Short mmCIF file of N, CA and C and ligand atoms in Angstrom, two decimals:
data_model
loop_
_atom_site.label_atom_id
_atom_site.label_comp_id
_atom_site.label_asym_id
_atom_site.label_seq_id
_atom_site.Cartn_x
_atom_site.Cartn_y
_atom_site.Cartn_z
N UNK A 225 91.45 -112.48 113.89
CA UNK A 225 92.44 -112.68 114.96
C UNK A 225 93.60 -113.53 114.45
N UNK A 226 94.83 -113.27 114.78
CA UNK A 226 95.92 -113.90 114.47
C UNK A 226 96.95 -114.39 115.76
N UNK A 227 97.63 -115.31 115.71
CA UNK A 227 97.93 -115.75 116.49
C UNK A 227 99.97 -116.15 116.54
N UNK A 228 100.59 -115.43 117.51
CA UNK A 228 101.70 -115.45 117.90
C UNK A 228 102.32 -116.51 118.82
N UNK A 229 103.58 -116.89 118.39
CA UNK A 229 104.15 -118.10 119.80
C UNK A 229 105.10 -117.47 119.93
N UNK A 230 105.22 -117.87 121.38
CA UNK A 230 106.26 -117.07 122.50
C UNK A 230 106.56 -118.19 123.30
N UNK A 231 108.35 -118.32 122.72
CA UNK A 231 109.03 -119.53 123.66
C UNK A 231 109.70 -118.79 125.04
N UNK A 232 109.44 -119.26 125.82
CA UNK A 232 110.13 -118.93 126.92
C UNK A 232 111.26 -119.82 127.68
N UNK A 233 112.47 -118.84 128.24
CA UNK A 233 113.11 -119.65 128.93
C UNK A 233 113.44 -119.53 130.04
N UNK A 234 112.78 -119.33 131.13
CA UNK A 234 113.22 -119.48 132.28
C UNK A 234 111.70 -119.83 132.73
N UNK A 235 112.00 -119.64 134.78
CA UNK A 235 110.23 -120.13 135.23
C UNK A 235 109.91 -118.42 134.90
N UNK A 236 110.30 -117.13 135.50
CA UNK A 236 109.99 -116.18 135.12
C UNK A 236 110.66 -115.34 134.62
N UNK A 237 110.35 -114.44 133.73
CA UNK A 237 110.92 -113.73 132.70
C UNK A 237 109.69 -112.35 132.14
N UNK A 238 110.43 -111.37 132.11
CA UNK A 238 109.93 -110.67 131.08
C UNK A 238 110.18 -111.21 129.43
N UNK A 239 109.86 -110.78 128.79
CA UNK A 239 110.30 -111.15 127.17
C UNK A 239 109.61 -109.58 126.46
N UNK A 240 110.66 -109.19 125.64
CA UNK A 240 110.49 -108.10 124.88
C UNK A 240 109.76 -108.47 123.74
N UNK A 241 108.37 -108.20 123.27
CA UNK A 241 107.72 -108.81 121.86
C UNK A 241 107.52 -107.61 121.01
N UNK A 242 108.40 -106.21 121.57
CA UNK A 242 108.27 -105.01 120.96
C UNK A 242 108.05 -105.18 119.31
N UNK A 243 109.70 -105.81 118.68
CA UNK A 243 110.12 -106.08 117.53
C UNK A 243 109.06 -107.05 116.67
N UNK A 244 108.36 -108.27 117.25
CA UNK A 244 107.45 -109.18 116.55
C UNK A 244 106.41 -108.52 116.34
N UNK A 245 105.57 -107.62 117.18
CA UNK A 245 104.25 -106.98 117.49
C UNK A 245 104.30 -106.03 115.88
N UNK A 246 105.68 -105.50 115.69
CA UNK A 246 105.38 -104.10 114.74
C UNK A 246 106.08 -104.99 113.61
N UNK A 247 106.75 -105.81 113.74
CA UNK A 247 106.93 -106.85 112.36
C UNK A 247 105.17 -107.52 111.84
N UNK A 248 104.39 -108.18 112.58
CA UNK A 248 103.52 -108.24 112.35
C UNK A 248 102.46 -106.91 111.46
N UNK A 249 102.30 -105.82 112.20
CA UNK A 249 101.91 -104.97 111.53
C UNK A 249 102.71 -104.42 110.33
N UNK A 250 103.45 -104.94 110.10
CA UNK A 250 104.40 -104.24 108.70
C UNK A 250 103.68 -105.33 108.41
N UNK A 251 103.90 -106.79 108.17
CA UNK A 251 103.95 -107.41 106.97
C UNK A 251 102.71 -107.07 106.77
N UNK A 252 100.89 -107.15 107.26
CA UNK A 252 99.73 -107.00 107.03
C UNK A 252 99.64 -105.68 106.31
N UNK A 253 100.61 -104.69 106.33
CA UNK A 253 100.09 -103.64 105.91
C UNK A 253 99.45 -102.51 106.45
N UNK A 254 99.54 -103.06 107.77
CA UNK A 254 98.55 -102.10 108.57
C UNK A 254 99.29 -100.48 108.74
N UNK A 255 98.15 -99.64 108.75
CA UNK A 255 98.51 -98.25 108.48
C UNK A 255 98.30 -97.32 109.97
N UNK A 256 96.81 -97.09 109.98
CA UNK A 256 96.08 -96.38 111.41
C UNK A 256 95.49 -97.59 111.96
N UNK A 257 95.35 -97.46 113.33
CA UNK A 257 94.30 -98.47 113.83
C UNK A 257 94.82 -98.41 115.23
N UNK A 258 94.09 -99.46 115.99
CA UNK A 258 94.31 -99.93 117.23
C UNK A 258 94.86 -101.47 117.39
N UNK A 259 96.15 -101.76 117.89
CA UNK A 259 96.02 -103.24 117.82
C UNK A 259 96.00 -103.88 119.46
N UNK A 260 95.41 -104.84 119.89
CA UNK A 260 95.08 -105.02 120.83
C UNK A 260 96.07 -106.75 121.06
N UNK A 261 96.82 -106.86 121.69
CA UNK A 261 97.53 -108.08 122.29
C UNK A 261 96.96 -109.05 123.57
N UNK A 262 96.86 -109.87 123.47
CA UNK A 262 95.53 -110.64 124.60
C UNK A 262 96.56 -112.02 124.98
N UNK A 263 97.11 -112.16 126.05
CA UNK A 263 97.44 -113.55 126.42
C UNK A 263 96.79 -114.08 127.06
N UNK A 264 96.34 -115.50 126.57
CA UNK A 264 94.91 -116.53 126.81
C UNK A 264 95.47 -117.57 128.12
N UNK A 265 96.95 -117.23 128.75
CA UNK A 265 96.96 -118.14 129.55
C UNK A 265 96.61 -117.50 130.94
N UNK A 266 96.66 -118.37 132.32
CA UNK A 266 96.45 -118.19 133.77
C UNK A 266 98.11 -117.79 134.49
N UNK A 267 99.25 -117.68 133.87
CA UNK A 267 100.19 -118.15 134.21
C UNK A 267 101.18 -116.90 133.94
N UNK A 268 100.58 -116.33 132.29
CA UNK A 268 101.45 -115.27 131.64
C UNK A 268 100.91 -114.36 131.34
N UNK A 269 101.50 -112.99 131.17
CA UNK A 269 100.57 -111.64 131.41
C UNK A 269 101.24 -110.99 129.98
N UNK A 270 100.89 -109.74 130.08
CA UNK A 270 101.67 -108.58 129.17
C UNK A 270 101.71 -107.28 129.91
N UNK A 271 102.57 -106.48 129.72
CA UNK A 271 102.80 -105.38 130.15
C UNK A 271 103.60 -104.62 129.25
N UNK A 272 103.59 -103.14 129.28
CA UNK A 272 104.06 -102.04 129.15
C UNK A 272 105.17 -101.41 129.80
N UNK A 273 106.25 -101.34 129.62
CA UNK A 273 107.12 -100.71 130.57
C UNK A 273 108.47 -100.27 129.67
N UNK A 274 109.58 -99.78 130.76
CA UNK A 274 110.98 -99.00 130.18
C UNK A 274 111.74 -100.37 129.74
N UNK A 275 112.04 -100.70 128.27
CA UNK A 275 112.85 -101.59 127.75
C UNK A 275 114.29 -101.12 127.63
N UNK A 276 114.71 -99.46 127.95
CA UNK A 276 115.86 -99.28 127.35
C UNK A 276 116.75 -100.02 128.69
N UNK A 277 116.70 -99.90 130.00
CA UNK A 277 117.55 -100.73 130.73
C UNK A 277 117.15 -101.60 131.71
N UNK A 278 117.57 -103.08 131.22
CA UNK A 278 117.00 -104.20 131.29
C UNK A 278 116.79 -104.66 132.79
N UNK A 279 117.17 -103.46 134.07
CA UNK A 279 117.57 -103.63 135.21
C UNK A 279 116.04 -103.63 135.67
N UNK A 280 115.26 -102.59 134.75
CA UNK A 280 113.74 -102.27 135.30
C UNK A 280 113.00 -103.73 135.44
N UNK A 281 113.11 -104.65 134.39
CA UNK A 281 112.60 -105.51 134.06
C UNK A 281 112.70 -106.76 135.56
N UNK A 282 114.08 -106.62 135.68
CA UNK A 282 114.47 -107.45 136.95
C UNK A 282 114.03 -107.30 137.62
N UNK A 283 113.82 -105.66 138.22
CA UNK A 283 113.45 -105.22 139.16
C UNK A 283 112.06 -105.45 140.00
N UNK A 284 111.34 -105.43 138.24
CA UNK A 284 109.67 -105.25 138.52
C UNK A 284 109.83 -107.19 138.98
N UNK A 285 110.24 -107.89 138.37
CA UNK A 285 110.30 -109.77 138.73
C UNK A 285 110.73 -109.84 140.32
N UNK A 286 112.08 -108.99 140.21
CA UNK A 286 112.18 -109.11 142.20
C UNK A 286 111.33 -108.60 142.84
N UNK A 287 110.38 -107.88 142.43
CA UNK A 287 109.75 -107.11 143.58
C UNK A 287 108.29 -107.52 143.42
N UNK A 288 108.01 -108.44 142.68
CA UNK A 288 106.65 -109.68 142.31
C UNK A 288 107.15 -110.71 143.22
N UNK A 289 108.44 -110.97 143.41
CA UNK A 289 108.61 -112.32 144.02
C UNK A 289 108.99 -112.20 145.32
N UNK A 290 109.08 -110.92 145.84
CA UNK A 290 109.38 -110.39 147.08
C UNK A 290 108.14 -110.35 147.86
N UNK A 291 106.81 -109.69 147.13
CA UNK A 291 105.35 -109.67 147.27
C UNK A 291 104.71 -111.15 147.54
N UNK A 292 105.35 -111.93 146.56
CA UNK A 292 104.44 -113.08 146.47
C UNK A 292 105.04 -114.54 145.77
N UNK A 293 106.09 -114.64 147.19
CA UNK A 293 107.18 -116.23 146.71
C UNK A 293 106.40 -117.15 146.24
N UNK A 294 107.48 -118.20 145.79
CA UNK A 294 106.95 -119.38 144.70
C UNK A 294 106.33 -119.96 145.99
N UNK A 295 107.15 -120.37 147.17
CA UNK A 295 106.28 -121.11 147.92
C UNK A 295 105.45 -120.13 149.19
N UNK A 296 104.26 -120.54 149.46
CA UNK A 296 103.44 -119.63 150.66
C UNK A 296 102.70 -120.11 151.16
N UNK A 297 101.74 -119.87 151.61
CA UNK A 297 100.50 -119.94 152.08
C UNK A 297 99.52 -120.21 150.96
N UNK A 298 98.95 -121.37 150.15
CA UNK A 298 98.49 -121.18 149.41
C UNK A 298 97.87 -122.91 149.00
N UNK A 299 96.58 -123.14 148.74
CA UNK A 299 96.21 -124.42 148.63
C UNK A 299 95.79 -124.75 147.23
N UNK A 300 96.11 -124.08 146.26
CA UNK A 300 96.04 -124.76 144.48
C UNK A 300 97.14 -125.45 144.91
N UNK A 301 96.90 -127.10 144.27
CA UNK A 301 97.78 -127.99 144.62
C UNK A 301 98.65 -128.05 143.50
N UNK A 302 98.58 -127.33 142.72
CA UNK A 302 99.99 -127.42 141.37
C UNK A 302 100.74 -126.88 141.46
N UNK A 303 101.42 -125.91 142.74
CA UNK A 303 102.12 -125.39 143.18
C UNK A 303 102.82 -123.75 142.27
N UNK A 304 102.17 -123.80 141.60
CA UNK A 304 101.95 -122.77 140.60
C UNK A 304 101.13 -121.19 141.26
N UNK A 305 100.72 -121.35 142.55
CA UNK A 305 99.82 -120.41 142.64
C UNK A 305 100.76 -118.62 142.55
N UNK A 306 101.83 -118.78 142.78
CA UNK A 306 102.24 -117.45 143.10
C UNK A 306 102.11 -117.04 141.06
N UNK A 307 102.43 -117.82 140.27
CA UNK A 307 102.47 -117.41 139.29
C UNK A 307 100.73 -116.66 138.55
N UNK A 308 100.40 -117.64 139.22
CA UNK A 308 98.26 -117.48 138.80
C UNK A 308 98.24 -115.36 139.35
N UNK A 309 98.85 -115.55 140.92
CA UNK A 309 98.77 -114.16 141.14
C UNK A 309 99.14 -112.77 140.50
N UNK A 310 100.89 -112.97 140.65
CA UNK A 310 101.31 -112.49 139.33
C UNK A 310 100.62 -112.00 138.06
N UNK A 311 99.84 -113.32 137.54
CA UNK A 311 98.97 -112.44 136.30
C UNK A 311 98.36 -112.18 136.43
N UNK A 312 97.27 -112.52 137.60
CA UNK A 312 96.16 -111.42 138.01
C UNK A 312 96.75 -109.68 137.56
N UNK A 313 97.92 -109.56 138.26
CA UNK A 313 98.02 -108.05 138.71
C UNK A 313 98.68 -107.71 137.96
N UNK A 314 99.27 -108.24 136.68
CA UNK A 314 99.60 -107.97 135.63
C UNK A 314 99.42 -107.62 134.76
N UNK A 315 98.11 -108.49 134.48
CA UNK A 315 96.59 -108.65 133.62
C UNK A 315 97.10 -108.86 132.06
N UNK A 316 95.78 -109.34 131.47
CA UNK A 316 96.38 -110.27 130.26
C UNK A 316 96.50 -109.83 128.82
N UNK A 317 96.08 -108.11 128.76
CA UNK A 317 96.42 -107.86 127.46
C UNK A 317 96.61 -106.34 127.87
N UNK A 318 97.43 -105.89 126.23
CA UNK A 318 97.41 -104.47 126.15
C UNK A 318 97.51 -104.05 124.78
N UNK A 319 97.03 -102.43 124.76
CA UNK A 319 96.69 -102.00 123.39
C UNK A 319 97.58 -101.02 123.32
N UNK A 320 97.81 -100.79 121.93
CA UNK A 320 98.76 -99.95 121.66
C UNK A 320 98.09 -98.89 119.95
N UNK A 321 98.02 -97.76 120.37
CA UNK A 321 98.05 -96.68 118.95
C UNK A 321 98.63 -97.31 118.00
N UNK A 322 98.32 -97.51 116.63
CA UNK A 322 99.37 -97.51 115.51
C UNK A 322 98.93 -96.27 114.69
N UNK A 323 100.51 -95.76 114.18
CA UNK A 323 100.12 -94.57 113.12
C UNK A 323 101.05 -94.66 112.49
N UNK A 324 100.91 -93.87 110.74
CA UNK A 324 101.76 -94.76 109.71
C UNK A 324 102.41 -96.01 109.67
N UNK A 325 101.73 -96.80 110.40
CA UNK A 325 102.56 -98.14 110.31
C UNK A 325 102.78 -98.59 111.78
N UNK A 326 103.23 -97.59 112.61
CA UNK A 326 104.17 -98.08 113.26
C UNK A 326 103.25 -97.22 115.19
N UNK A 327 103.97 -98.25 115.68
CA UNK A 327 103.79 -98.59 117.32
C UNK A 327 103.84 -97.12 117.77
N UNK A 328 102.90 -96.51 118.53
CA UNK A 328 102.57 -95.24 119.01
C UNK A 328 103.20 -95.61 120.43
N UNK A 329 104.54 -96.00 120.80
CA UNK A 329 104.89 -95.98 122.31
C UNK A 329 105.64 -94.57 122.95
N UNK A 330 105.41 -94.33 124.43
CA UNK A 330 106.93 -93.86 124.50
C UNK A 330 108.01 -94.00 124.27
N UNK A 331 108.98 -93.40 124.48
CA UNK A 331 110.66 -93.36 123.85
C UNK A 331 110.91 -94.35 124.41
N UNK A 332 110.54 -94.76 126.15
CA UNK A 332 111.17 -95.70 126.94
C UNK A 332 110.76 -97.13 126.70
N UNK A 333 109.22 -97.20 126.45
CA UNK A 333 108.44 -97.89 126.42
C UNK A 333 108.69 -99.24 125.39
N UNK A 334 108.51 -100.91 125.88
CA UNK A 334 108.34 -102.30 125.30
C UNK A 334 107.91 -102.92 125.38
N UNK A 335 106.92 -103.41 124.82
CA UNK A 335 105.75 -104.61 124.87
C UNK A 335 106.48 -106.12 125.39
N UNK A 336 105.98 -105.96 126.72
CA UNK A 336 106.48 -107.55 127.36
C UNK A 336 105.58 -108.58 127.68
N UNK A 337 106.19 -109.80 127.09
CA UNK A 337 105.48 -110.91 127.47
C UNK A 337 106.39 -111.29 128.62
N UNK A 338 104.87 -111.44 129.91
CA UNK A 338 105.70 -111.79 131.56
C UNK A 338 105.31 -112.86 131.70
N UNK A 339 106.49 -114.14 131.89
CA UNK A 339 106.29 -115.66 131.61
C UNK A 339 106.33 -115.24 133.55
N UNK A 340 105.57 -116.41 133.92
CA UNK A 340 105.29 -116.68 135.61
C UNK A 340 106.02 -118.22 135.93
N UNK A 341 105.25 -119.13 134.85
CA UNK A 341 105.44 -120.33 135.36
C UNK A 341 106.26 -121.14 134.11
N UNK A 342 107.18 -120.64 133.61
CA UNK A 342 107.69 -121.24 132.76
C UNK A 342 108.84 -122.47 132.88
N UNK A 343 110.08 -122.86 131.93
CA UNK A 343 109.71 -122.45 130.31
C UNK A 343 108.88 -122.67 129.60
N UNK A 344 108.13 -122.40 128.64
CA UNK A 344 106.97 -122.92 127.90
C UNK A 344 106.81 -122.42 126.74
N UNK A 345 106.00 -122.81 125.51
CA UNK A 345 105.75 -121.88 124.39
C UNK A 345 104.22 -121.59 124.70
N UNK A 346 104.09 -120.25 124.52
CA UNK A 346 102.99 -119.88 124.77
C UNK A 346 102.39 -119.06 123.59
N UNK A 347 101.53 -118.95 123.52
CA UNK A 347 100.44 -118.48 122.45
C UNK A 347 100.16 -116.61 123.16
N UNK A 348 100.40 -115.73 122.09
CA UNK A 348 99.51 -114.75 122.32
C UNK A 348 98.51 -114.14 120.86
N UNK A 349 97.57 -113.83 121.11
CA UNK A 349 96.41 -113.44 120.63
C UNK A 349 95.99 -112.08 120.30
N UNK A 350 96.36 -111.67 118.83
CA UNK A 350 96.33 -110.34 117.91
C UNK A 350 95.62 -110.23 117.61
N UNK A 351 94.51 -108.87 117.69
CA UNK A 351 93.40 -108.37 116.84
C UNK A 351 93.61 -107.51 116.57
N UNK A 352 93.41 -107.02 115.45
CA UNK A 352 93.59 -105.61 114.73
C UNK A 352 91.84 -104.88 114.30
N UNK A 353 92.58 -103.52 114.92
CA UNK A 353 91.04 -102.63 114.98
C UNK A 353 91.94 -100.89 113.76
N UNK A 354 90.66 -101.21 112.75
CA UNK A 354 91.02 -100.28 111.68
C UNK A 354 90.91 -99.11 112.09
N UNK A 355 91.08 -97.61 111.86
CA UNK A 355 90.60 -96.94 112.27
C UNK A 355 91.65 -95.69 112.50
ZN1 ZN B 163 98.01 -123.62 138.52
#
């Protein structure tokens, strides 16, 4: 397992980790396989979605925060809870095909790190499966 940091700057954000994810697999060498991305926090998720216009990205954040404002109905006293939700339904990792080298996505498709409760540097968590 290898391990990635992801600075964030805002409280929420998508972040594109398309470019680091397949830089990583270049430098290792990696050819065929499965690589699997895992974020270890309560706060920040990953997802799959259309990177070519950045409106989607907004969109999917307004319509998380439309669902489920910073402030609510809610008794975790760190005031953090809408973000905890958020990654519930986000969920905390995703896998992606590699072949010759490189990221098996759709055309549209970008590996995002979804910050909830930020800014923060956060850690995500690479395993590579041969194959
Ligand atoms: Zn909390």
């Amino acid at each position: 397992m290898d391990q990635l940091s992801v600075k964030t700057g805002k409280r929420q954000e998508l972040m594109d980790i398309t470019e680091e994810t397949q830089q990583y697999i270049s430098n290792n060498g990696y050819d065929h396989g499965i690589i699997t991305i895992y974020c270890p926090h309560t706060t920040a998720a990953l997802t799959i979605n259309e990177g070519a216009d950045p409106s989607v990205g907004r969109d999917i954040l307004v319509s998380l925060e439309k669902l489920i404002p910073h402030r609510g109905d809610y008794r975790h006293t760190e005031g953090n809870s809408d973000a905890h939700i958020k990654t519930s339904l986000v969920g905390p990792s995703v896998q992606v095909i590699v072949e010759e080298g490189r990221l098996m996505l759709g055309t549209w498709q970008k590996i995002f790190f979804a910050e909830f409760d930020g800014p923060r540097t956060r850690k995500v968590w690479i395993k590579w499966i041969e194959g």
